[in-house]
PDB file of C-alpha atoms in Angstrom:
ATOM      1  CA  UNK A   1      13.038  -6.169  17.728  1.00 95.00           C
ATOM      2  CA  UNK A   2      14.782  -9.407  18.690  1.00 98.00           C
ATOM      3  CA  UNK A   3      16.775 -11.141  15.942  1.00 98.00           C
ATOM      4  CA  UNK A   4      18.262 -14.624  16.338  1.00 98.00           C
ATOM      5  CA  UNK A   5      21.062 -15.701  13.997  1.00 98.00           C
ATOM      6  CA  UNK A   6      21.468 -19.388  13.237  1.00 98.00           C
ATOM      7  CA  UNK A   7      25.098 -19.376  12.264  1.00 97.00           C
ATOM      8  CA  UNK A   8      28.542 -20.923  12.446  1.00 96.00           C
ATOM      9  CA  UNK A   9      30.614 -20.438  15.629  1.00 96.00           C
ATOM     10  CA  UNK A  10      31.203 -16.729  16.249  1.00 97.00           C
ATOM     11  CA  UNK A  11      34.876 -17.399  16.939  1.00 96.00           C
ATOM     12  CA  UNK A  12      35.292 -18.357  13.262  1.00 95.00           C
ATOM     13  CA  UNK A  13      34.066 -15.006  11.916  1.00 96.00           C
ATOM     14  CA  UNK A  14      36.449 -12.815   9.935  1.00 95.00           C
ATOM     15  CA  UNK A  15      34.841  -9.521  10.880  1.00 96.00           C
ATOM     16  CA  UNK A  16      36.523  -7.517   8.107  1.00 95.00           C
ATOM     17  CA  UNK A  17      34.558  -9.434   5.475  1.00 95.00           C
ATOM     18  CA  UNK A  18      31.787 -11.435   7.125  1.00 96.00           C
ATOM     19  CA  UNK A  19      28.305 -10.540   5.886  1.00 98.00           C
ATOM     20  CA  UNK A  20      26.552 -11.950   8.954  1.00 98.00           C
ATOM     21  CA  UNK A  21      28.707  -9.689  11.109  1.00 98.00           C
ATOM     22  CA  UNK A  22      27.671  -6.714   8.944  1.00 98.00           C
ATOM     23  CA  UNK A  23      24.018  -7.641   9.508  1.00 98.00           C
ATOM     24  CA  UNK A  24      24.578  -7.822  13.262  1.00 98.00           C
ATOM     25  CA  UNK A  25      26.296  -4.434  13.365  1.00 98.00           C
ATOM     26  CA  UNK A  26      23.494  -2.802  11.360  1.00 98.00           C
ATOM     27  CA  UNK A  27      20.827  -4.375  13.568  1.00 98.00           C
ATOM     28  CA  UNK A  28      22.724  -3.246  16.656  1.00 97.00           C
ATOM     29  CA  UNK A  29      22.889   0.338  15.355  1.00 97.00           C
ATOM     30  CA  UNK A  30      19.102   0.321  15.141  1.00 98.00           C
ATOM     31  CA  UNK A  31      18.801  -0.736  18.755  1.00 97.00           C
ATOM     32  CA  UNK A  32      17.735  -4.311  18.074  1.00 98.00           C
ATOM     33  CA  UNK A  33      18.655  -7.143  20.411  1.00 98.00           C
ATOM     34  CA  UNK A  34      20.735  -9.787  18.637  1.00 98.00           C
ATOM     35  CA  UNK A  35      21.185 -13.433  19.566  1.00 98.00           C
ATOM     36  CA  UNK A  36      23.079 -16.422  18.189  1.00 98.00           C
ATOM     37  CA  UNK A  37      22.791 -20.195  18.159  1.00 98.00           C
ATOM     38  CA  UNK A  38      23.986 -23.117  16.064  1.00 97.00           C
ATOM     39  CA  UNK A  39      22.194 -26.110  14.558  1.00 97.00           C
ATOM     40  CA  UNK A  40      23.515 -28.259  17.383  1.00 97.00           C
ATOM     41  CA  UNK A  41      21.661 -26.026  19.851  1.00 98.00           C
ATOM     42  CA  UNK A  42      18.212 -26.794  18.410  1.00 98.00           C
ATOM     43  CA  UNK A  43      15.791 -29.401  19.690  1.00 98.00           C
ATOM     44  CA  UNK A  44      12.183 -30.492  19.354  1.00 98.00           C
ATOM     45  CA  UNK A  45      10.957 -30.944  22.907  1.00 97.00           C
ATOM     46  CA  UNK A  46       7.377 -31.512  24.048  1.00 96.00           C
ATOM     47  CA  UNK A  47       6.225 -30.509  20.573  1.00 96.00           C
ATOM     48  CA  UNK A  48       8.053 -27.144  20.599  1.00 97.00           C
ATOM     49  CA  UNK A  49      11.126 -26.145  18.596  1.00 98.00           C
ATOM     50  CA  UNK A  50      13.549 -24.612  21.060  1.00 98.00           C
ATOM     51  CA  UNK A  51      17.246 -23.760  21.122  1.00 98.00           C
ATOM     52  CA  UNK A  52      19.957 -22.844  23.573  1.00 98.00           C
ATOM     53  CA  UNK A  53      20.372 -19.217  22.530  1.00 98.00           C
ATOM     54  CA  UNK A  54      22.788 -16.546  23.756  1.00 98.00           C
ATOM     55  CA  UNK A  55      22.404 -12.796  23.519  1.00 98.00           C
ATOM     56  CA  UNK A  56      25.292 -11.028  21.776  1.00 98.00           C
ATOM     57  CA  UNK A  57      26.830  -7.753  22.881  1.00 98.00           C
ATOM     58  CA  UNK A  58      29.025  -6.164  20.223  1.00 98.00           C
ATOM     59  CA  UNK A  59      32.223  -4.595  21.570  1.00 97.00           C
ATOM     60  CA  UNK A  60      33.234  -2.507  18.555  1.00 94.00           C
ATOM     61  CA  UNK A  61      36.646  -4.249  18.526  1.00 94.00           C
ATOM     62  CA  UNK A  62      37.208  -6.048  15.216  1.00 89.00           C
ATOM     63  CA  UNK A  63      39.222  -8.807  16.919  1.00 91.00           C
ATOM     64  CA  UNK A  64      37.619  -9.334  20.328  1.00 96.00           C
ATOM     65  CA  UNK A  65      34.268  -8.413  18.848  1.00 98.00           C
ATOM     66  CA  UNK A  66      31.541  -9.980  20.975  1.00 98.00           C
ATOM     67  CA  UNK A  67      30.381 -10.965  24.428  1.00 98.00           C
ATOM     68  CA  UNK A  68      27.846 -13.734  24.968  1.00 97.00           C
ATOM     69  CA  UNK A  69      25.326 -14.117  27.735  1.00 97.00           C
ATOM     70  CA  UNK A  70      24.713 -17.498  29.310  1.00 98.00           C
ATOM     71  CA  UNK A  71      22.547 -19.493  26.887  1.00 98.00           C
ATOM     72  CA  UNK A  72      18.836 -19.801  27.592  1.00 98.00           C
ATOM     73  CA  UNK A  73      16.488 -22.456  26.297  1.00 98.00           C
ATOM     74  CA  UNK A  74      13.992 -20.422  24.269  1.00 98.00           C
ATOM     75  CA  UNK A  75      11.314 -21.120  21.661  1.00 98.00           C
ATOM     76  CA  UNK A  76      12.259 -19.791  18.221  1.00 98.00           C
ATOM     77  CA  UNK A  77       8.806 -18.237  18.061  1.00 97.00           C
ATOM     78  CA  UNK A  78       9.923 -15.839  20.831  1.00 97.00           C
ATOM     79  CA  UNK A  79      11.945 -13.838  18.280  1.00 98.00           C
ATOM     80  CA  UNK A  80      10.794 -11.314  15.698  1.00 98.00           C
ATOM     81  CA  UNK A  81      13.093 -12.923  13.126  1.00 98.00           C
ATOM     82  CA  UNK A  82      15.320 -15.980  12.847  1.00 98.00           C
ATOM     83  CA  UNK A  83      18.024 -15.581  10.199  1.00 98.00           C
ATOM     84  CA  UNK A  84      19.405 -18.770   8.685  1.00 97.00           C
ATOM     85  CA  UNK A  85      23.087 -17.952   8.127  1.00 97.00           C
ATOM     86  CA  UNK A  86      24.713 -21.373   8.481  1.00 94.00           C
ATOM     87  CA  UNK A  87      27.264 -22.063   5.755  1.00 91.00           C
ATOM     88  CA  UNK A  88      27.210 -25.308   3.780  1.00 85.00           C
ATOM     89  CA  UNK A  89      28.032 -28.180   3.441  1.00 84.00           C
ATOM     90  CA  UNK A  90      24.393 -28.777   2.634  1.00 87.00           C
ATOM     91  CA  UNK A  91      24.349 -32.244   4.162  1.00 89.00           C
ATOM     92  CA  UNK A  92      21.642 -34.181   5.983  1.00 93.00           C
ATOM     93  CA  UNK A  93      22.292 -32.241   9.196  1.00 95.00           C
ATOM     94  CA  UNK A  94      21.589 -29.035   7.274  1.00 94.00           C
ATOM     95  CA  UNK A  95      18.351 -30.548   5.969  1.00 95.00           C
ATOM     96  CA  UNK A  96      17.327 -31.699   9.455  1.00 97.00           C
ATOM     97  CA  UNK A  97      17.839 -28.117  10.620  1.00 97.00           C
ATOM     98  CA  UNK A  98      15.483 -26.872   7.890  1.00 97.00           C
ATOM     99  CA  UNK A  99      12.847 -29.369   9.055  1.00 98.00           C
ATOM    100  CA  UNK A 100      13.077 -28.038  12.603  1.00 98.00           C
ATOM    101  CA  UNK A 101      12.944 -24.454  11.360  1.00 98.00           C
ATOM    102  CA  UNK A 102       9.868 -25.276   9.293  1.00 98.00           C
ATOM    103  CA  UNK A 103       8.169 -26.700  12.387  1.00 98.00           C
ATOM    104  CA  UNK A 104       9.147 -23.521  14.232  1.00 98.00           C
ATOM    105  CA  UNK A 105       7.435 -21.506  11.487  1.00 98.00           C
ATOM    106  CA  UNK A 106       4.231 -23.424  12.125  1.00 98.00           C
ATOM    107  CA  UNK A 107       4.575 -22.366  15.777  1.00 98.00           C
ATOM    108  CA  UNK A 108       4.859 -18.693  14.868  1.00 98.00           C
ATOM    109  CA  UNK A 109       8.558 -18.164  14.108  1.00 98.00           C
ATOM    110  CA  UNK A 110       9.539 -15.899  11.216  1.00 98.00           C
ATOM    111  CA  UNK A 111      12.499 -17.550   9.451  1.00 98.00           C
ATOM    112  CA  UNK A 112      14.538 -15.956   6.636  1.00 98.00           C
ATOM    113  CA  UNK A 113      15.300 -17.422   4.170  1.00 97.00           C
ATOM    114  CA  UNK A 114      12.312 -19.736   4.454  1.00 98.00           C
ATOM    115  CA  UNK A 115      13.620 -23.240   5.225  1.00 98.00           C
ATOM    116  CA  UNK A 116      11.453 -24.930   2.586  1.00 98.00           C
ATOM    117  CA  UNK A 117      12.721 -22.464  -0.018  1.00 98.00           C
ATOM    118  CA  UNK A 118      16.328 -23.230   0.933  1.00 97.00           C
ATOM    119  CA  UNK A 119      15.667 -26.954   0.516  1.00 96.00           C
ATOM    120  CA  UNK A 120      13.923 -26.424  -2.813  1.00 96.00           C
ATOM    121  CA  UNK A 121      16.735 -24.381  -4.376  1.00 96.00           C
ATOM    122  CA  UNK A 122      19.905 -26.349  -4.796  1.00 94.00           C
ATOM    123  CA  UNK A 123      22.470 -23.656  -5.471  1.00 93.00           C
ATOM    124  CA  UNK A 124      23.747 -25.340  -8.632  1.00 94.00           C
ATOM    125  CA  UNK A 125      20.609 -27.026  -9.997  1.00 96.00           C
ATOM    126  CA  UNK A 126      18.308 -24.011  -9.591  1.00 97.00           C
ATOM    127  CA  UNK A 127      19.822 -22.372 -12.667  1.00 97.00           C
ATOM    128  CA  UNK A 128      17.932 -24.951 -14.752  1.00 96.00           C
ATOM    129  CA  UNK A 129      14.722 -23.057 -13.933  1.00 97.00           C
ATOM    130  CA  UNK A 130      16.160 -20.051 -15.772  1.00 98.00           C
ATOM    131  CA  UNK A 131      17.828 -21.790 -18.693  1.00 96.00           C
ATOM    132  CA  UNK A 132      17.460 -18.729 -20.939  1.00 97.00           C
ATOM    133  CA  UNK A 133      20.367 -17.244 -18.977  1.00 98.00           C
ATOM    134  CA  UNK A 134      22.690 -20.260 -18.729  1.00 98.00           C
ATOM    135  CA  UNK A 135      25.571 -21.782 -20.681  1.00 97.00           C
ATOM    136  CA  UNK A 136      25.156 -25.374 -21.965  1.00 97.00           C
ATOM    137  CA  UNK A 137      24.819 -27.550 -18.862  1.00 97.00           C
ATOM    138  CA  UNK A 138      24.659 -31.262 -18.108  1.00 98.00           C
ATOM    139  CA  UNK A 139      23.653 -32.841 -14.786  1.00 98.00           C
ATOM    140  CA  UNK A 140      24.389 -36.543 -14.527  1.00 98.00           C
ATOM    141  CA  UNK A 141      26.458 -39.276 -12.913  1.00 97.00           C
ATOM    142  CA  UNK A 142      26.857 -41.165 -16.212  1.00 98.00           C
ATOM    143  CA  UNK A 143      30.437 -41.215 -17.529  1.00 98.00           C
ATOM    144  CA  UNK A 144      29.472 -41.645 -21.181  1.00 98.00           C
ATOM    145  CA  UNK A 145      27.164 -38.633 -21.098  1.00 98.00           C
ATOM    146  CA  UNK A 146      29.952 -36.551 -19.593  1.00 98.00           C
ATOM    147  CA  UNK A 147      32.414 -37.749 -22.222  1.00 98.00           C
ATOM    148  CA  UNK A 148      29.888 -36.916 -24.932  1.00 98.00           C
ATOM    149  CA  UNK A 149      29.424 -33.415 -23.486  1.00 98.00           C
ATOM    150  CA  UNK A 150      33.196 -32.922 -23.498  1.00 98.00           C
ATOM    151  CA  UNK A 151      33.446 -34.124 -27.077  1.00 98.00           C
ATOM    152  CA  UNK A 152      30.795 -31.576 -28.105  1.00 98.00           C
ATOM    153  CA  UNK A 153      32.069 -28.568 -26.156  1.00 98.00           C
ATOM    154  CA  UNK A 154      35.816 -29.371 -25.856  1.00 97.00           C
ATOM    155  CA  UNK A 155      36.486 -27.077 -22.891  1.00 98.00           C
ATOM    156  CA  UNK A 156      34.341 -27.858 -19.826  1.00 98.00           C
ATOM    157  CA  UNK A 157      33.939 -27.307 -16.087  1.00 97.00           C
ATOM    158  CA  UNK A 158      32.936 -30.132 -13.733  1.00 97.00           C
ATOM    159  CA  UNK A 159      31.745 -29.517 -10.174  1.00 95.00           C
ATOM    160  CA  UNK A 160      29.871 -31.201  -7.310  1.00 94.00           C
ATOM    161  CA  UNK A 161      26.296 -30.166  -6.572  1.00 91.00           C
ATOM    162  CA  UNK A 162      26.952 -29.541  -2.885  1.00 85.00           C
ATOM    163  CA  UNK A 163      30.218 -27.599  -2.884  1.00 78.00           C
ATOM    164  CA  UNK A 164      30.912 -24.043  -1.756  1.00 75.00           C
ATOM    165  CA  UNK A 165      33.773 -21.600  -2.086  1.00 74.00           C
ATOM    166  CA  UNK A 166      34.963 -23.177  -5.328  1.00 77.00           C
ATOM    167  CA  UNK A 167      35.781 -26.550  -3.792  1.00 83.00           C
ATOM    168  CA  UNK A 168      35.888 -29.527  -6.147  1.00 89.00           C
ATOM    169  CA  UNK A 169      35.784 -27.522  -9.393  1.00 92.00           C
ATOM    170  CA  UNK A 170      37.803 -28.884 -12.315  1.00 95.00           C
ATOM    171  CA  UNK A 171      38.465 -27.610 -15.832  1.00 95.00           C
ATOM    172  CA  UNK A 172      39.096 -30.109 -18.625  1.00 97.00           C
ATOM    173  CA  UNK A 173      40.396 -28.707 -21.905  1.00 97.00           C
ATOM    174  CA  UNK A 174      40.292 -29.976 -25.479  1.00 97.00           C
ATOM    175  CA  UNK A 175      42.924 -32.675 -24.941  1.00 97.00           C
ATOM    176  CA  UNK A 176      40.738 -34.343 -22.302  1.00 96.00           C
ATOM    177  CA  UNK A 177      43.697 -34.915 -19.995  1.00 95.00           C
ATOM    178  CA  UNK A 178      42.596 -36.457 -16.674  1.00 95.00           C
ATOM    179  CA  UNK A 179      38.913 -36.454 -17.679  1.00 98.00           C
ATOM    180  CA  UNK A 180      38.448 -40.064 -16.578  1.00 97.00           C
ATOM    181  CA  UNK A 181      40.130 -39.454 -13.235  1.00 97.00           C
ATOM    182  CA  UNK A 182      38.047 -36.316 -12.578  1.00 97.00           C
ATOM    183  CA  UNK A 183      34.815 -38.138 -13.454  1.00 98.00           C
ATOM    184  CA  UNK A 184      35.712 -41.010 -11.121  1.00 97.00           C
ATOM    185  CA  UNK A 185      36.629 -38.603  -8.316  1.00 96.00           C
ATOM    186  CA  UNK A 186      33.620 -36.291  -8.522  1.00 97.00           C
ATOM    187  CA  UNK A 187      31.004 -38.990  -9.200  1.00 97.00           C
ATOM    188  CA  UNK A 188      32.656 -41.414  -6.751  1.00 96.00           C
ATOM    189  CA  UNK A 189      32.720 -44.034  -9.491  1.00 96.00           C
ATOM    190  CA  UNK A 190      29.244 -43.220 -10.757  1.00 97.00           C
ATOM    191  CA  UNK A 191      27.458 -42.990  -7.401  1.00 97.00           C
ATOM    192  CA  UNK A 192      27.116 -39.183  -7.161  1.00 96.00           C
ATOM    193  CA  UNK A 193      25.451 -36.745  -9.539  1.00 97.00           C
ATOM    194  CA  UNK A 194      27.526 -33.752 -10.697  1.00 97.00           C
ATOM    195  CA  UNK A 195      27.172 -30.679 -12.904  1.00 97.00           C
ATOM    196  CA  UNK A 196      29.121 -30.153 -16.125  1.00 97.00           C
ATOM    197  CA  UNK A 197      29.139 -26.852 -17.999  1.00 97.00           C
ATOM    198  CA  UNK A 198      30.779 -25.412 -21.068  1.00 97.00           C
ATOM    199  CA  UNK A 199      33.749 -23.322 -19.967  1.00 97.00           C
ATOM    200  CA  UNK A 200      32.958 -19.603 -20.014  1.00 96.00           C
ATOM    201  CA  UNK A 201      36.086 -17.639 -21.073  1.00 95.00           C
ATOM    202  CA  UNK A 202      34.779 -14.425 -19.486  1.00 95.00           C
ATOM    203  CA  UNK A 203      35.738 -15.891 -16.098  1.00 93.00           C
ATOM    204  CA  UNK A 204      39.034 -13.995 -16.534  1.00 92.00           C
ATOM    205  CA  UNK A 205      37.016 -10.804 -15.919  1.00 92.00           C
ATOM    206  CA  UNK A 206      35.427 -12.249 -12.795  1.00 93.00           C
ATOM    207  CA  UNK A 207      32.684 -14.439 -11.399  1.00 94.00           C
ATOM    208  CA  UNK A 208      30.187 -11.729 -10.448  1.00 97.00           C
ATOM    209  CA  UNK A 209      28.160 -11.995  -7.242  1.00 97.00           C
ATOM    210  CA  UNK A 210      24.888 -10.094  -7.659  1.00 98.00           C
ATOM    211  CA  UNK A 211      22.783  -9.692  -4.525  1.00 98.00           C
ATOM    212  CA  UNK A 212      18.974  -9.709  -4.487  1.00 98.00           C
ATOM    213  CA  UNK A 213      17.404  -8.371  -1.291  1.00 98.00           C
ATOM    214  CA  UNK A 214      13.665  -8.289  -0.646  1.00 98.00           C
ATOM    215  CA  UNK A 215      12.922  -8.752  -4.348  1.00 98.00           C
ATOM    216  CA  UNK A 216      15.174  -5.841  -5.346  1.00 98.00           C
ATOM    217  CA  UNK A 217      18.630  -5.719  -6.898  1.00 98.00           C
ATOM    218  CA  UNK A 218      21.717  -4.327  -5.167  1.00 98.00           C
ATOM    219  CA  UNK A 219      23.112  -1.875  -7.761  1.00 97.00           C
ATOM    220  CA  UNK A 220      26.685  -3.171  -7.518  1.00 98.00           C
ATOM    221  CA  UNK A 221      28.172  -6.627  -8.053  1.00 98.00           C
ATOM    222  CA  UNK A 222      31.400  -8.039  -6.686  1.00 97.00           C
ATOM    223  CA  UNK A 223      33.475  -9.479  -9.531  1.00 96.00           C
ATOM    224  CA  UNK A 224      35.673 -12.189  -8.052  1.00 94.00           C
ATOM    225  CA  UNK A 225      38.623 -12.392 -10.412  1.00 93.00           C
ATOM    226  CA  UNK A 226      40.777 -15.551 -10.536  1.00 88.00           C
ATOM    227  CA  UNK A 227      44.423 -15.103  -9.575  1.00 88.00           C
ATOM    228  CA  UNK A 228      47.666 -17.025 -10.155  1.00 80.00           C
ATOM    229  CA  UNK A 229      46.401 -19.213 -12.978  1.00 76.00           C
ATOM    230  CA  UNK A 230      43.306 -20.363 -11.091  1.00 80.00           C
ATOM    231  CA  UNK A 231      40.076 -21.147 -12.935  1.00 79.00           C
ATOM    232  CA  UNK A 232      38.071 -20.264  -9.801  1.00 75.00           C
ATOM    233  CA  UNK A 233      37.251 -16.709  -8.842  1.00 72.00           C
ATOM    234  CA  UNK A 234      35.815 -17.511  -5.398  1.00 77.00           C
ATOM    235  CA  UNK A 235      37.273 -15.360  -2.635  1.00 77.00           C
ATOM    236  CA  UNK A 236      37.819 -18.526  -0.599  1.00 74.00           C
ATOM    237  CA  UNK A 237      39.987 -19.806  -3.477  1.00 71.00           C
ATOM    238  CA  UNK A 238      42.112 -16.648  -3.576  1.00 80.00           C
ATOM    239  CA  UNK A 239      40.063 -14.571  -6.024  1.00 85.00           C
ATOM    240  CA  UNK A 240      40.360 -10.774  -6.064  1.00 92.00           C
ATOM    241  CA  UNK A 241      37.071  -9.019  -5.290  1.00 93.00           C
ATOM    242  CA  UNK A 242      36.352  -5.895  -7.362  1.00 96.00           C
ATOM    243  CA  UNK A 243      33.016  -4.092  -6.875  1.00 97.00           C
ATOM    244  CA  UNK A 244      31.472  -2.745 -10.064  1.00 97.00           C
ATOM    245  CA  UNK A 245      28.209  -1.475 -11.503  1.00 97.00           C
ATOM    246  CA  UNK A 246      25.877  -4.017 -13.046  1.00 98.00           C
ATOM    247  CA  UNK A 247      25.948  -4.462 -16.811  1.00 97.00           C
ATOM    248  CA  UNK A 248      22.808  -4.428 -18.935  1.00 98.00           C
ATOM    249  CA  UNK A 249      22.874  -8.224 -19.021  1.00 98.00           C
ATOM    250  CA  UNK A 250      23.435  -8.441 -15.255  1.00 98.00           C
ATOM    251  CA  UNK A 251      20.366  -6.282 -14.710  1.00 98.00           C
ATOM    252  CA  UNK A 252      18.291  -8.356 -17.131  1.00 98.00           C
ATOM    253  CA  UNK A 253      19.107 -11.536 -15.203  1.00 98.00           C
ATOM    254  CA  UNK A 254      18.756  -9.978 -11.744  1.00 98.00           C
ATOM    255  CA  UNK A 255      15.519  -8.091 -12.412  1.00 98.00           C
ATOM    256  CA  UNK A 256      13.956 -11.230 -13.885  1.00 98.00           C
ATOM    257  CA  UNK A 257      14.848 -13.437 -10.935  1.00 98.00           C
ATOM    258  CA  UNK A 258      14.495 -10.985  -8.025  1.00 98.00           C
ATOM    259  CA  UNK A 259      10.686 -10.757  -7.705  1.00 98.00           C
ATOM    260  CA  UNK A 260      10.188 -14.443  -8.502  1.00 98.00           C
ATOM    261  CA  UNK A 261      12.639 -15.676  -5.887  1.00 98.00           C
ATOM    262  CA  UNK A 262      11.296 -13.250  -3.280  1.00 98.00           C
ATOM    263  CA  UNK A 263       7.799 -14.626  -3.810  1.00 98.00           C
ATOM    264  CA  UNK A 264       9.207 -18.090  -3.142  1.00 98.00           C
ATOM    265  CA  UNK A 265      10.360 -17.038   0.324  1.00 98.00           C
ATOM    266  CA  UNK A 266      13.948 -16.027  -0.411  1.00 98.00           C
ATOM    267  CA  UNK A 267      14.651 -12.666   1.209  1.00 98.00           C
ATOM    268  CA  UNK A 268      18.353 -12.772   0.310  1.00 98.00           C
ATOM    269  CA  UNK A 269      19.844 -14.396  -2.798  1.00 98.00           C
ATOM    270  CA  UNK A 270      23.306 -14.271  -4.302  1.00 98.00           C
ATOM    271  CA  UNK A 271      23.402 -14.829  -8.047  1.00 98.00           C
ATOM    272  CA  UNK A 272      26.672 -15.873  -9.654  1.00 96.00           C
ATOM    273  CA  UNK A 273      27.105 -14.592 -13.221  1.00 97.00           C
ATOM    274  CA  UNK A 274      30.050 -15.174 -15.544  1.00 97.00           C
ATOM    275  CA  UNK A 275      29.956 -13.126 -18.725  1.00 96.00           C
ATOM    276  CA  UNK A 276      26.345 -13.353 -19.908  1.00 97.00           C
ATOM    277  CA  UNK A 277      25.621 -16.582 -18.043  1.00 98.00           C
ATOM    278  CA  UNK A 278      23.921 -17.373 -14.747  1.00 98.00           C
ATOM    279  CA  UNK A 279      25.956 -20.106 -13.034  1.00 96.00           C
ATOM    280  CA  UNK A 280      24.557 -20.380  -9.474  1.00 95.00           C
ATOM    281  CA  UNK A 281      21.657 -19.223  -7.278  1.00 97.00           C
ATOM    282  CA  UNK A 282      23.005 -19.000  -3.727  1.00 96.00           C
ATOM    283  CA  UNK A 283      20.372 -19.141  -0.971  1.00 97.00           C
ATOM    284  CA  UNK A 284      22.027 -20.647   2.122  1.00 95.00           C
ATOM    285  CA  UNK A 285      24.233 -17.779   3.347  1.00 95.00           C
ATOM    286  CA  UNK A 286      25.076 -15.331   0.520  1.00 96.00           C
ATOM    287  CA  UNK A 287      28.028 -13.053   1.171  1.00 95.00           C
ATOM    288  CA  UNK A 288      29.963 -10.058  -0.292  1.00 96.00           C
ATOM    289  CA  UNK A 289      28.122  -7.359   1.717  1.00 98.00           C
ATOM    290  CA  UNK A 290      31.241  -5.783   3.150  1.00 97.00           C
ATOM    291  CA  UNK A 291      33.351  -5.768  -0.011  1.00 97.00           C
ATOM    292  CA  UNK A 292      30.648  -3.878  -1.917  1.00 98.00           C
ATOM    293  CA  UNK A 293      30.111  -1.440   0.960  1.00 98.00           C
ATOM    294  CA  UNK A 294      33.828  -0.798   1.426  1.00 97.00           C
ATOM    295  CA  UNK A 295      34.521  -0.203  -2.266  1.00 98.00           C
ATOM    296  CA  UNK A 296      31.344   1.578  -3.367  1.00 98.00           C
ATOM    297  CA  UNK A 297      29.937   3.105  -0.186  1.00 98.00           C
ATOM    298  CA  UNK A 298      26.590   1.368  -0.664  1.00 98.00           C
ATOM    299  CA  UNK A 299      25.215   0.106   2.655  1.00 98.00           C
ATOM    300  CA  UNK A 300      24.226  -3.446   1.709  1.00 98.00           C
ATOM    301  CA  UNK A 301      23.554  -4.458   5.319  1.00 98.00           C
ATOM    302  CA  UNK A 302      21.297  -1.411   5.686  1.00 98.00           C
ATOM    303  CA  UNK A 303      19.306  -2.477   2.626  1.00 98.00           C
ATOM    304  CA  UNK A 304      19.031  -5.980   4.088  1.00 98.00           C
ATOM    305  CA  UNK A 305      17.751  -4.860   7.505  1.00 98.00           C
ATOM    306  CA  UNK A 306      15.318  -2.494   5.740  1.00 98.00           C
ATOM    307  CA  UNK A 307      13.971  -5.475   3.774  1.00 98.00           C
ATOM    308  CA  UNK A 308      13.818  -7.600   6.932  1.00 98.00           C
ATOM    309  CA  UNK A 309      11.780  -4.915   8.714  1.00 98.00           C
ATOM    310  CA  UNK A 310       9.383  -4.755   5.758  1.00 98.00           C
ATOM    311  CA  UNK A 311       9.009  -8.548   5.652  1.00 97.00           C
ATOM    312  CA  UNK A 312       8.293  -8.753   9.381  1.00 96.00           C
ATOM    313  CA  UNK A 313       5.713  -5.959   9.176  1.00 94.00           C
ATOM    314  CA  UNK A 314       3.907  -7.613   6.238  1.00 88.00           C
TER     315      UNK A 314
END
């Protein structure tokens, strides 16, 4: 099997924690040929979606970890699977890439997650489709609505709809200090829509990442616990990752969403759950494979490649 990874530059990988790297290693162990390219390498030429793609040889060295062949201009349909693993920002270039990938699908490429499904599931807004599991939430650019939400709930979180890794998240407490400034900053003076949620105190126990693979639930979550007075548990914001078994509520949320999201073309999903509340549905490039594997011995990458093999054979 030939697997092409659409991803960020390989030189930026932190191999001790990168989930895409874990996927590559697992695929390599099974004897599959692995390749890599970036969005900038794609083109639509003479009606065909092609890319300058290099084959990867893994060295086994965690630092100097790969060798690349000279890139070849190849049709994406020449691969058994194309894995979309490009991190946000989810900007117009990201969307253009999904359009090209969707055209490639029409030409026979097998793309995971499906590009249309990625476009259709904003990682913040998608929780509104499962409101039975969410805390009180407001999506707006209107200052008065936000102020009214704060007046009702007193302690709130404000965040952009296109952020990742905890960037741009603010907490405003009962006194409302800096609320106006935060609204102006995040909405860019009313020109950008944001999300506002009631603060969930259980964040002190961690923002849990629950992985759904091939419509099934990984039996362990990674609780990302805020450190040093932070309100954000994201690992990129300095959170401490602690793998743990899923709670009854975690399972209720995950088992409800897993088959539905898989049917929509999402092979891999990362749910974020704080306390009893679903806060995000991550579909672009969900992570936390290695932390769960290292702490609990559960081969998440193995489960993923198993699911990929099943999807390709279907």
